[in-house]
Coordinates of C-alpha atoms in Angstrom, one line a residue:
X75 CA 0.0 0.0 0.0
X76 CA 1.2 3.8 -0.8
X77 CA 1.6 6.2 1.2
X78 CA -0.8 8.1 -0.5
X79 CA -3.3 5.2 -0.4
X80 CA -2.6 4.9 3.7
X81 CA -2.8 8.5 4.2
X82 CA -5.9 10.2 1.5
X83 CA -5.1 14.0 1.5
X84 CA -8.7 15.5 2.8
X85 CA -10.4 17.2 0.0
X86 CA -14.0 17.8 2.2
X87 CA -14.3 21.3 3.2
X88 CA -17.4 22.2 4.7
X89 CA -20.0 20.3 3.7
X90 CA -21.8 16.8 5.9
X91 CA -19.0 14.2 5.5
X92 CA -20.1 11.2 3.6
X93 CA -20.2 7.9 5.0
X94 CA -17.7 6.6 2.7
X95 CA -15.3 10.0 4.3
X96 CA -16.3 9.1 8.2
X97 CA -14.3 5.8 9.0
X98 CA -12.4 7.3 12.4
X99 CA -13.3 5.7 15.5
X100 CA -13.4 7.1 19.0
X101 CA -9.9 5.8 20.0
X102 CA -8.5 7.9 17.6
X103 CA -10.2 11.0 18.7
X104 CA -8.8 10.3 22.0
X105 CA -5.2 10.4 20.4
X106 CA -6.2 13.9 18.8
X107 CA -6.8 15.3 21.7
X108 CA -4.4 14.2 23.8
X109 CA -1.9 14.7 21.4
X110 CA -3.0 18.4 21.5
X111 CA -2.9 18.8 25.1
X112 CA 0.3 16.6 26.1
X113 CA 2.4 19.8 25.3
X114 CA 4.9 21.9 27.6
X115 CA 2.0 24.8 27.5
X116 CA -0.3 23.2 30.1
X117 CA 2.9 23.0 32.5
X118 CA 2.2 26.7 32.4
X119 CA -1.3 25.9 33.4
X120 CA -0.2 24.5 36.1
X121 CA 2.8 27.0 37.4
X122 CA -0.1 29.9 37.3
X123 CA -1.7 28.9 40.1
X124 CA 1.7 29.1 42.1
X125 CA 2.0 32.6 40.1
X126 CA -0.8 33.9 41.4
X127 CA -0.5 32.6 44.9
X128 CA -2.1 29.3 45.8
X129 CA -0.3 26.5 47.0
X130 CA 0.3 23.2 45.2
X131 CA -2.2 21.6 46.3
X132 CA -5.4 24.5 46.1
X133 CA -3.9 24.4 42.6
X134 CA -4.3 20.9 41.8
X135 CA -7.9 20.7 43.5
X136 CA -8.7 23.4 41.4
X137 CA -7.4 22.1 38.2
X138 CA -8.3 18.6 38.7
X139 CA -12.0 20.0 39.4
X140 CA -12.6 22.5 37.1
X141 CA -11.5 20.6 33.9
X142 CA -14.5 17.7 34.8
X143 CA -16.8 21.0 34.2
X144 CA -14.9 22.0 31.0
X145 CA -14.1 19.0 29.6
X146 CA -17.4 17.1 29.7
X147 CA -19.0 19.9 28.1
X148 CA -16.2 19.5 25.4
X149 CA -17.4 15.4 25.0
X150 CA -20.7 16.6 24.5
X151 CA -20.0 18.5 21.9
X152 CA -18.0 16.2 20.4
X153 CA -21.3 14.1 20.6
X154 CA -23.1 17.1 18.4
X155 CA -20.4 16.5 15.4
X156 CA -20.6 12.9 15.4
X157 CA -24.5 13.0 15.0
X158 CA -24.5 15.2 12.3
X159 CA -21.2 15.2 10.2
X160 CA -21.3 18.8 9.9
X161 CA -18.3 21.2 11.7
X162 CA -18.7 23.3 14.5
X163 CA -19.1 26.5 12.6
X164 CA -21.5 25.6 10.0
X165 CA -23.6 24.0 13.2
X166 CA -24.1 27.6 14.8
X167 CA -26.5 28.4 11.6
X168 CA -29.0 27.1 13.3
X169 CA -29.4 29.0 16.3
X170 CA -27.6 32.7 15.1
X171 CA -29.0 32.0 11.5
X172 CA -27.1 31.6 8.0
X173 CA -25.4 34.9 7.7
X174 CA -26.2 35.4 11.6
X175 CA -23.1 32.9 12.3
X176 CA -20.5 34.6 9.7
X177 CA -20.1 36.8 13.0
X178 CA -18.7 33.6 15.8
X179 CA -16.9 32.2 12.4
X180 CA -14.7 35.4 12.2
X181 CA -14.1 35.6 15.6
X182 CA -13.0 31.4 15.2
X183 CA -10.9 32.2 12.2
X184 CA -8.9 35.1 14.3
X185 CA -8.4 33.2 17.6
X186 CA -7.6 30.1 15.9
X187 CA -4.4 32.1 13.6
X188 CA -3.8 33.5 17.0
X189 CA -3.4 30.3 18.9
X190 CA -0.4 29.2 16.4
X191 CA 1.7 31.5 17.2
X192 CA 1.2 31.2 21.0
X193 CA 1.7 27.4 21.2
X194 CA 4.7 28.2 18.3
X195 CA 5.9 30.9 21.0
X196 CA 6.8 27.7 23.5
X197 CA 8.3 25.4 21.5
X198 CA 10.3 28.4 20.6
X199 CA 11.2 29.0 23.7
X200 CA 12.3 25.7 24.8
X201 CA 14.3 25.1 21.7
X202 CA 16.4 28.2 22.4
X203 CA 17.0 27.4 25.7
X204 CA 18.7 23.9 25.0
X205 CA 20.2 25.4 21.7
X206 CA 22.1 28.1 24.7
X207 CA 22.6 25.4 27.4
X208 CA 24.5 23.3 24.5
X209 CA 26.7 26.7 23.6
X210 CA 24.9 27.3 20.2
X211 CA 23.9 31.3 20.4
X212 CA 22.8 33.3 17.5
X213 CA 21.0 35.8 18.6
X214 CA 17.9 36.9 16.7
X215 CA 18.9 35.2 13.8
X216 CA 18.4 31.4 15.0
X217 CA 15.3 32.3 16.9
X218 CA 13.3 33.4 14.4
X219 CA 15.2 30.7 11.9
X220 CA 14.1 28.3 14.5
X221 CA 10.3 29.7 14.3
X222 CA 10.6 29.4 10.3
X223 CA 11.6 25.9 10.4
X224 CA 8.3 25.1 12.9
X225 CA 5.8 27.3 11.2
X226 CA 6.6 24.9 7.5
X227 CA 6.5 21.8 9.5
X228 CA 2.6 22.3 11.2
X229 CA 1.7 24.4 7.7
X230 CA 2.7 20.9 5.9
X231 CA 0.7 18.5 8.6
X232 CA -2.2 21.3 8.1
X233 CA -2.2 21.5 4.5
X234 CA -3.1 17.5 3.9
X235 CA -5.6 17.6 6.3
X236 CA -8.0 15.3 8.4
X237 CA -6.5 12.2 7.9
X238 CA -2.8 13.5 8.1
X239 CA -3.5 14.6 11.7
X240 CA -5.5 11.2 13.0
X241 CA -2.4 9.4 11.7
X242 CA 0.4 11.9 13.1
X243 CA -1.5 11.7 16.6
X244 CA -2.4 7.6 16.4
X245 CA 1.0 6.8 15.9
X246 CA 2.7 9.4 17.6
X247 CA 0.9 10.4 21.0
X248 CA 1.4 7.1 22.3
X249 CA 5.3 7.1 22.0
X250 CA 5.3 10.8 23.9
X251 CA 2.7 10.1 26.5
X252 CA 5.8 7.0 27.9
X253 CA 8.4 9.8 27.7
X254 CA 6.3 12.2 29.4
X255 CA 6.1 9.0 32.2
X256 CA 9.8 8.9 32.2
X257 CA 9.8 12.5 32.4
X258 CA 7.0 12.9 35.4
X259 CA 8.9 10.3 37.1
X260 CA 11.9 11.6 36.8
X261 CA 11.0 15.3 37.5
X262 CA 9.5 14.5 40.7
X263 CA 11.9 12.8 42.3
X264 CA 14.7 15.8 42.1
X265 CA 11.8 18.3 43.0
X266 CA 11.4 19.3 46.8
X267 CA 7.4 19.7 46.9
X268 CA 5.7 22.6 49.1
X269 CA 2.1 21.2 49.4
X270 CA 0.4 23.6 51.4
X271 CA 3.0 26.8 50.7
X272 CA 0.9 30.2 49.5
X273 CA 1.4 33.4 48.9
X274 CA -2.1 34.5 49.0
X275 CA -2.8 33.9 52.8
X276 CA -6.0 36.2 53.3
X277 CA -8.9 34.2 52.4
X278 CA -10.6 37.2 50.5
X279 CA -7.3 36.8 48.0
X280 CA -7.4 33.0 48.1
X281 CA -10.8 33.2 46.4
X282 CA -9.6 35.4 44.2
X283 CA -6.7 33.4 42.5
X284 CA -9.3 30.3 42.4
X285 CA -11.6 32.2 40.8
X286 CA -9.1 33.5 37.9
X287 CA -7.1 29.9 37.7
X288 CA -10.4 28.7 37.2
X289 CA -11.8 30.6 34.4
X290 CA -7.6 30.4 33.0
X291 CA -7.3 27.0 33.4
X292 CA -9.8 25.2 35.3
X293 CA -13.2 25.2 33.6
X294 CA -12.3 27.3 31.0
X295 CA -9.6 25.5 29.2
X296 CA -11.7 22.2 28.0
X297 CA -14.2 25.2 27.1
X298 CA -11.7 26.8 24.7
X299 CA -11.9 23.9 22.8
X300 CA -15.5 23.7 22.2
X301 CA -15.3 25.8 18.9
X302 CA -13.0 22.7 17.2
X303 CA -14.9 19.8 18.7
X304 CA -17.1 18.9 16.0
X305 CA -14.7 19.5 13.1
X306 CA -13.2 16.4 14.0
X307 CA -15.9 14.3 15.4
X308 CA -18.0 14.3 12.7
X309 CA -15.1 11.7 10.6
X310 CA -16.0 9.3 13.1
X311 CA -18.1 6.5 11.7
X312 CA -21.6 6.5 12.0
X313 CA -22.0 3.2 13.9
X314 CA -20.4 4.3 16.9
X315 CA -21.7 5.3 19.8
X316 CA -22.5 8.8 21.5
X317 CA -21.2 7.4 24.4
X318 CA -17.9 6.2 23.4
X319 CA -17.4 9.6 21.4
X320 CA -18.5 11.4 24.7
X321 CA -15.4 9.4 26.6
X322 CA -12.8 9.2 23.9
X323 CA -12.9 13.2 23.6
X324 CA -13.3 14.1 26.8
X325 CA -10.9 11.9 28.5
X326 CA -8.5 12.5 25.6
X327 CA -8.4 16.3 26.8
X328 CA -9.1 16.0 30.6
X329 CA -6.2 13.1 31.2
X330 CA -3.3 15.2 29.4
X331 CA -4.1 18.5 30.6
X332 CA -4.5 17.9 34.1
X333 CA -1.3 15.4 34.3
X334 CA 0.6 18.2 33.0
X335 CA -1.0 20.8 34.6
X336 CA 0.0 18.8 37.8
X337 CA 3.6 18.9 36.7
X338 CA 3.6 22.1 36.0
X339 CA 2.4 22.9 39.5
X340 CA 5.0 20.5 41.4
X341 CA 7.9 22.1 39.4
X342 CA 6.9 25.5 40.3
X343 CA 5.9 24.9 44.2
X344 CA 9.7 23.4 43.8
X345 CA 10.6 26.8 42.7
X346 CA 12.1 26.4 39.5
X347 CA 9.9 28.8 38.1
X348 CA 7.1 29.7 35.4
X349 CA 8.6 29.6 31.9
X350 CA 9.0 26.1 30.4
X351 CA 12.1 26.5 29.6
X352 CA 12.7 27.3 33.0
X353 CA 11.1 24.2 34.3
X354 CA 12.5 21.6 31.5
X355 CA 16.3 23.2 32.0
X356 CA 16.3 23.6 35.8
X357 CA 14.8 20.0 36.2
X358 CA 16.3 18.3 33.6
X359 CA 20.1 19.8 32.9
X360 CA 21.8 18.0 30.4
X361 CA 18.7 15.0 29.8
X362 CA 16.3 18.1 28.2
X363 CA 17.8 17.2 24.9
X364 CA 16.5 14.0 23.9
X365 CA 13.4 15.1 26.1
X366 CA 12.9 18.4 24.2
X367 CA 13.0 16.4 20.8
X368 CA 9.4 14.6 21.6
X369 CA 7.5 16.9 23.5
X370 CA 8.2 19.1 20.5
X371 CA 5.6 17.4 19.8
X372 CA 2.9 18.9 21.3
X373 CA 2.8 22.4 20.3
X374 CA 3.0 20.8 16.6
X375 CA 0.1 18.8 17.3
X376 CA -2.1 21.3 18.5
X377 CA -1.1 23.6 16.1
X378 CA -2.5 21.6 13.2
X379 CA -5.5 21.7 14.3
X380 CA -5.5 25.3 14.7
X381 CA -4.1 25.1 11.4
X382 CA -7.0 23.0 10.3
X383 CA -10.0 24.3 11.9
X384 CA -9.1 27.6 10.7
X385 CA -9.7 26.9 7.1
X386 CA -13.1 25.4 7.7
X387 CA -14.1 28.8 10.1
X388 CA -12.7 30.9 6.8
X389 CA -15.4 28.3 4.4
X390 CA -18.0 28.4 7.1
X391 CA -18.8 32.3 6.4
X392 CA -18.5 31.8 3.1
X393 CA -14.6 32.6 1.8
X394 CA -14.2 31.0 -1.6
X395 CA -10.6 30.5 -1.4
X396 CA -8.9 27.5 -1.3
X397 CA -7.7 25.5 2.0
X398 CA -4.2 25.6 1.5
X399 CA -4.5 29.4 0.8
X400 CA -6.7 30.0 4.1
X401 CA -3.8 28.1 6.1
X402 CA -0.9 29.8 4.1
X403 CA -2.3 32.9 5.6
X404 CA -3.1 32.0 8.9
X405 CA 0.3 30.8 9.3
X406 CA 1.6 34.5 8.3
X407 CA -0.5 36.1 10.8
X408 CA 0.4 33.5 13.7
X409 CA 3.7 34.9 13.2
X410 CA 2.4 38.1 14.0
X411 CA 1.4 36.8 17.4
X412 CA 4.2 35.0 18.4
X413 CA 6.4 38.3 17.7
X414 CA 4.4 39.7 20.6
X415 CA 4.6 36.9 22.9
X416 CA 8.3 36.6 22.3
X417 CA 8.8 40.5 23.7
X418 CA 6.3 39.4 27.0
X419 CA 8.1 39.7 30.0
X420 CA 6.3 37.0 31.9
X421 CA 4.5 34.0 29.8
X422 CA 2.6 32.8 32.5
X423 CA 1.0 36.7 32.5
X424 CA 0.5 36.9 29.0
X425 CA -0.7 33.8 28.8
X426 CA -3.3 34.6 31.7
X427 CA -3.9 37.6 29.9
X428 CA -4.8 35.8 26.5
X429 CA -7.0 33.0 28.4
X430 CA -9.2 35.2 29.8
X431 CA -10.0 37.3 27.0
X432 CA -11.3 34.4 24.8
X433 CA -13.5 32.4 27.1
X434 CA -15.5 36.3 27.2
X435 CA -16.3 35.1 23.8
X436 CA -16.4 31.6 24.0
X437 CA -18.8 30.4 26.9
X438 CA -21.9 32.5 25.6
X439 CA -21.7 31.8 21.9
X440 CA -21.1 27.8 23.6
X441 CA -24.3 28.2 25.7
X442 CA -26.3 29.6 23.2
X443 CA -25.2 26.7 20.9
X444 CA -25.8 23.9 23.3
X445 CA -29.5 25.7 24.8
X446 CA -30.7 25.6 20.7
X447 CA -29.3 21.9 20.2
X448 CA -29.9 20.0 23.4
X449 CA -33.0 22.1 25.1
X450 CA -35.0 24.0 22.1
X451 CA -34.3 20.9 19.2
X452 CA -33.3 18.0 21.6
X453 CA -31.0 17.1 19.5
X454 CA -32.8 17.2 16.1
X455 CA -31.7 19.5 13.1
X456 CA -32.1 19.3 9.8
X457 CA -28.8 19.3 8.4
X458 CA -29.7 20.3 4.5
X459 CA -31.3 23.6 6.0
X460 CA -28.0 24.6 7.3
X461 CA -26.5 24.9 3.7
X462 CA -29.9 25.8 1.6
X463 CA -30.0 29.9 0.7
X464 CA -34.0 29.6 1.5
X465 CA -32.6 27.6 5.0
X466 CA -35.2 27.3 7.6
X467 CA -33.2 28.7 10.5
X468 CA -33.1 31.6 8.5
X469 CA -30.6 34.5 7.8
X470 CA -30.4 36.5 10.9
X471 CA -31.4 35.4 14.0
X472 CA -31.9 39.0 16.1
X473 CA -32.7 36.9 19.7
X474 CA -29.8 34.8 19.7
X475 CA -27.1 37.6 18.2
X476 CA -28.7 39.6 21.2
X477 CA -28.6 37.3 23.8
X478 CA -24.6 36.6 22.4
X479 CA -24.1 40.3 23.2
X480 CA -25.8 40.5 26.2
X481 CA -23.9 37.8 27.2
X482 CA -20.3 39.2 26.0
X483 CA -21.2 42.2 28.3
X484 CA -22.2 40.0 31.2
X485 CA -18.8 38.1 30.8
X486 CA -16.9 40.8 30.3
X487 CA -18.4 42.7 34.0
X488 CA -17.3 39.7 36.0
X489 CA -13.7 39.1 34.1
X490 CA -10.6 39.7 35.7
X491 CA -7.9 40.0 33.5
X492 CA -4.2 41.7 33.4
X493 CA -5.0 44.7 31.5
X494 CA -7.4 47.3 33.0
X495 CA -9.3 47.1 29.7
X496 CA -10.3 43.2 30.9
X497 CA -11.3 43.9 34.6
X498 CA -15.0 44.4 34.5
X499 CA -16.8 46.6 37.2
X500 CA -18.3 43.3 38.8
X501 CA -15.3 41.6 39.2
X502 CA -14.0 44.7 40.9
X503 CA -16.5 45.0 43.2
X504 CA -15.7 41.8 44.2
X505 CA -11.9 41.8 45.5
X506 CA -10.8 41.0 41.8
X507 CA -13.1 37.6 41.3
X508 CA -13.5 36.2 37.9
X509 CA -16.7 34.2 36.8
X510 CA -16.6 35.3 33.6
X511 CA -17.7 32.0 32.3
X512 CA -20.2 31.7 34.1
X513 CA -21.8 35.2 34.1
X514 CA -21.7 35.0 30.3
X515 CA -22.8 31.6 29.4
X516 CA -25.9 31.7 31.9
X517 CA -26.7 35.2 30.9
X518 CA -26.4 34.1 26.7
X519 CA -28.1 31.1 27.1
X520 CA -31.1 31.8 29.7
X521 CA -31.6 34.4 27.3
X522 CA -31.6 32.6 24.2
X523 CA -33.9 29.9 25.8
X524 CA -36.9 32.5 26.8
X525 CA -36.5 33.8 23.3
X526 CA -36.5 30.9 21.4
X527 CA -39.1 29.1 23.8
X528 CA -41.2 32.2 22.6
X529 CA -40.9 32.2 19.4
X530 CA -41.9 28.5 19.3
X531 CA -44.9 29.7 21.1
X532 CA -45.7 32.2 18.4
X533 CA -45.1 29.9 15.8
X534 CA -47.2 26.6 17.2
X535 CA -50.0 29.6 17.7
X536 CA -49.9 30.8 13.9
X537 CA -50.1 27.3 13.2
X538 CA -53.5 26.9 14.6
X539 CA -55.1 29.7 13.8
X540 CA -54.0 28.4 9.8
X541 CA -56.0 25.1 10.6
X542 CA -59.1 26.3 11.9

């Protein structure tokens, strides 16, 4: 068999997936996602909550807790793409209407360029550092050389698609996840652990970091997956289960990320600090090298995705440009990004910073999605509607842009973040709290269910007054 045979470059852009296209099975959705979480950027998940004062173990509770919240409304949304075939972005027609969802599909296609170059920004990072430690320094030169050389790499993985990723992940996730064993084991017994150690003593501050690792890290980071769940789900084949979808996904992002996360936060209660870099040079000294080479790794493999899902955001509102084009230039802006994440003092602040900005956007466009599919529908849509010009869901749908911006402003009052512009009045009132998530997902999407629960009303009403 060819390689070309084995691996089918994925011509489907937005439209259902066939049954002849949908022949993944959950297993390999679990490798996807893991792959995409078992990367040296959720040690920095876990090394913010020593950042911002907790000790090691309020930041593990809060991790460990959280991500069951985020990450089984990630499997559940994963169970909305296997069902129907159809992405993530073409799926919001249906509540926010056909040209009503162009709006979350920009924002998708942005944050999604965005995300490659912050994942590119730690591989970066970590490369340099071993490239100094082993006496090679050239400056600016070989760092953004270095970047080049990455950026081709994930562009190439992105380019052939689908079934390029599934078999990068399946055969290459498993093979990490026993050097990241090695590594766990080996980085824990150097590291002198301080379990109950804090900075924030005063129990007013102590709710306060738990509250912003939370929304960061805890909750919010399964839920800034949701808007790439189904772009990948709906290639699994038809026959399986909801249930084994459900697990595959959400265990495939909860396991990694909180075993990292974990790490992160042991290596930085040891006080080796925030950077990864920091924690892979000052744990490992001379061993990082053949380390660094696989969890390399992970940045790449969540960076195809990225890669991926940003071409089908870029089709979903209706760019007629070819995939390889869209990825091309995501690739070029993601460059952009990681510029400004190179020149960040702090990662761990920047990255709290860029967290907590997205999730404003995220959880109420996610509740509003999941109150029209699993309340309003339960679970039934008409799938040719969301690609017809005369579609039944319509154009514009006014309530659920509304209750989307309603719900932006409600997340947005309760957020916390590290620039002035992201600390709403709520959250201020409240010693610095952030339930951004939370404020703006029950605001969107108890909104969205007394308009839509309306407007059936109305409907059902018109209906009999027809038939009489």
């Amino acid at each position: 068999m060819s390689t070309a045979e084995a691996v089918p470059f994925d011509a489907h852009g937005v439209e259902p997936i066939p049954p002849s296209g949908r022949d993944s099975s959950p297993h390999e959705q679990f490798w996807i996602w893991a792959g995409a979480n078992l990367a040296p950027i959720n040690w920095v998940l876990g090394a913010l909550g020593i950042t911002l004062g907790l000790s090691l173990l309020e930041t593990l509770l809060v991790v460990a807790g959280g991500n069951l919240i985020g990450c089984a409304v990630f499997g559940l949304f994963n169970v909305i793409g296997h069902r129907t075939a159809v992405n993530q972005m073409v799926l919001g027609r249906a509540p926010f209407g056909r040209r009503g969802a162009i709006i979350p599909g920009i924002v998708q296609c942005l944050l999604t360029m965005a995300w490659v170059g912050v994942n590119t920004w730690v591989v970066l990072d970590l490369v340099m550092a071993v490239l100094a430690k082993l006496g090679v320094r050239g400056g600016v030169a070989v760092e953004y050389l270095v970047a080049a050389v990455i950026m081709v790499v994930q562009l190439a993985l992105a380019l052939y698609g689908f079934y390029a990723i599934r078999t990068f992940e399946k055969y290459t996730v498993p093979v990490t996840v026993l050097v990241m064993a090695v590594m766990t084991v080996l980085a824990l017994s150097r590291a002198e652990l301080h379990w109950t150690a804090a900075t924030a003593v005063d129990p007013g501050a102590k709710l306060t970091a738990m509250t912003q690792l939370m929304t960061a890290i805890g909750v919010g980071w399964g839920l800034t997956w949701l808007p790439y769940s189904a772009d990948y789900s709906r290639f699994v084949r038809r026959e399986a289960s909801s249930r084994s979808v459900f697990w595959a996904s959400a265990l495939g992002m909860y396991v990694p990320t909180v075993w990292l996360a974990a790490l992160g936060a042991c290596l930085a209660s040891a006080g080796t600090g925030s950077d990864p870099s920091s924690l892979v040079i000052s744990t490992f000294g001379a061993m990082a090298l053949p380390v660094l080479l696989l969890i390399m790794h992970g940045p790449v493999a969540t960076n195809i995705l990225n890669l991926y899902s940003c071409s089908l955001a870029a089709l979903s509102i209706g760019i007629k440009v070819a995939r390889w084009k869209i990825t091309l230039a995501a690739g070029l802006v993601a460059s952009g990004v990681l510029v400004v994440f190179v020149r960040a003092d702090s990662f761990a602040h920047a990255f709290d910073n860029w967290m907590v900005s997205i999730l404003v956007w995220i959880t109420p466009w996610a509740a509003i999605v999941a109150v029209d599919y699993l309340v309003l529908r339960r679970g039934r849509l008409h799938v040719p509607s969301l690609y017809a010009a005369d579609s039944q869901y319509g154009l514009w749908n006014v309530g659920a842009l509304v209750s989307l911006a309603l719900g932006l402003a409600a997340g947005w009052s309760w957020q916390f973040g590290l620039v002035p512009a992201m600390q709403g009045p709520v959250a201020t009132v409240f010693n610095n709290t952030d339930f951004s998530w939370l404020s703006g997902s029950v605001v969107a999407g108890g909104l969205y269910y007394l308009v839509g629960r309306r407007a059936r009303s109305l409907s059902v009403a018109a209906l009999r007054l027809e038939s009489q």
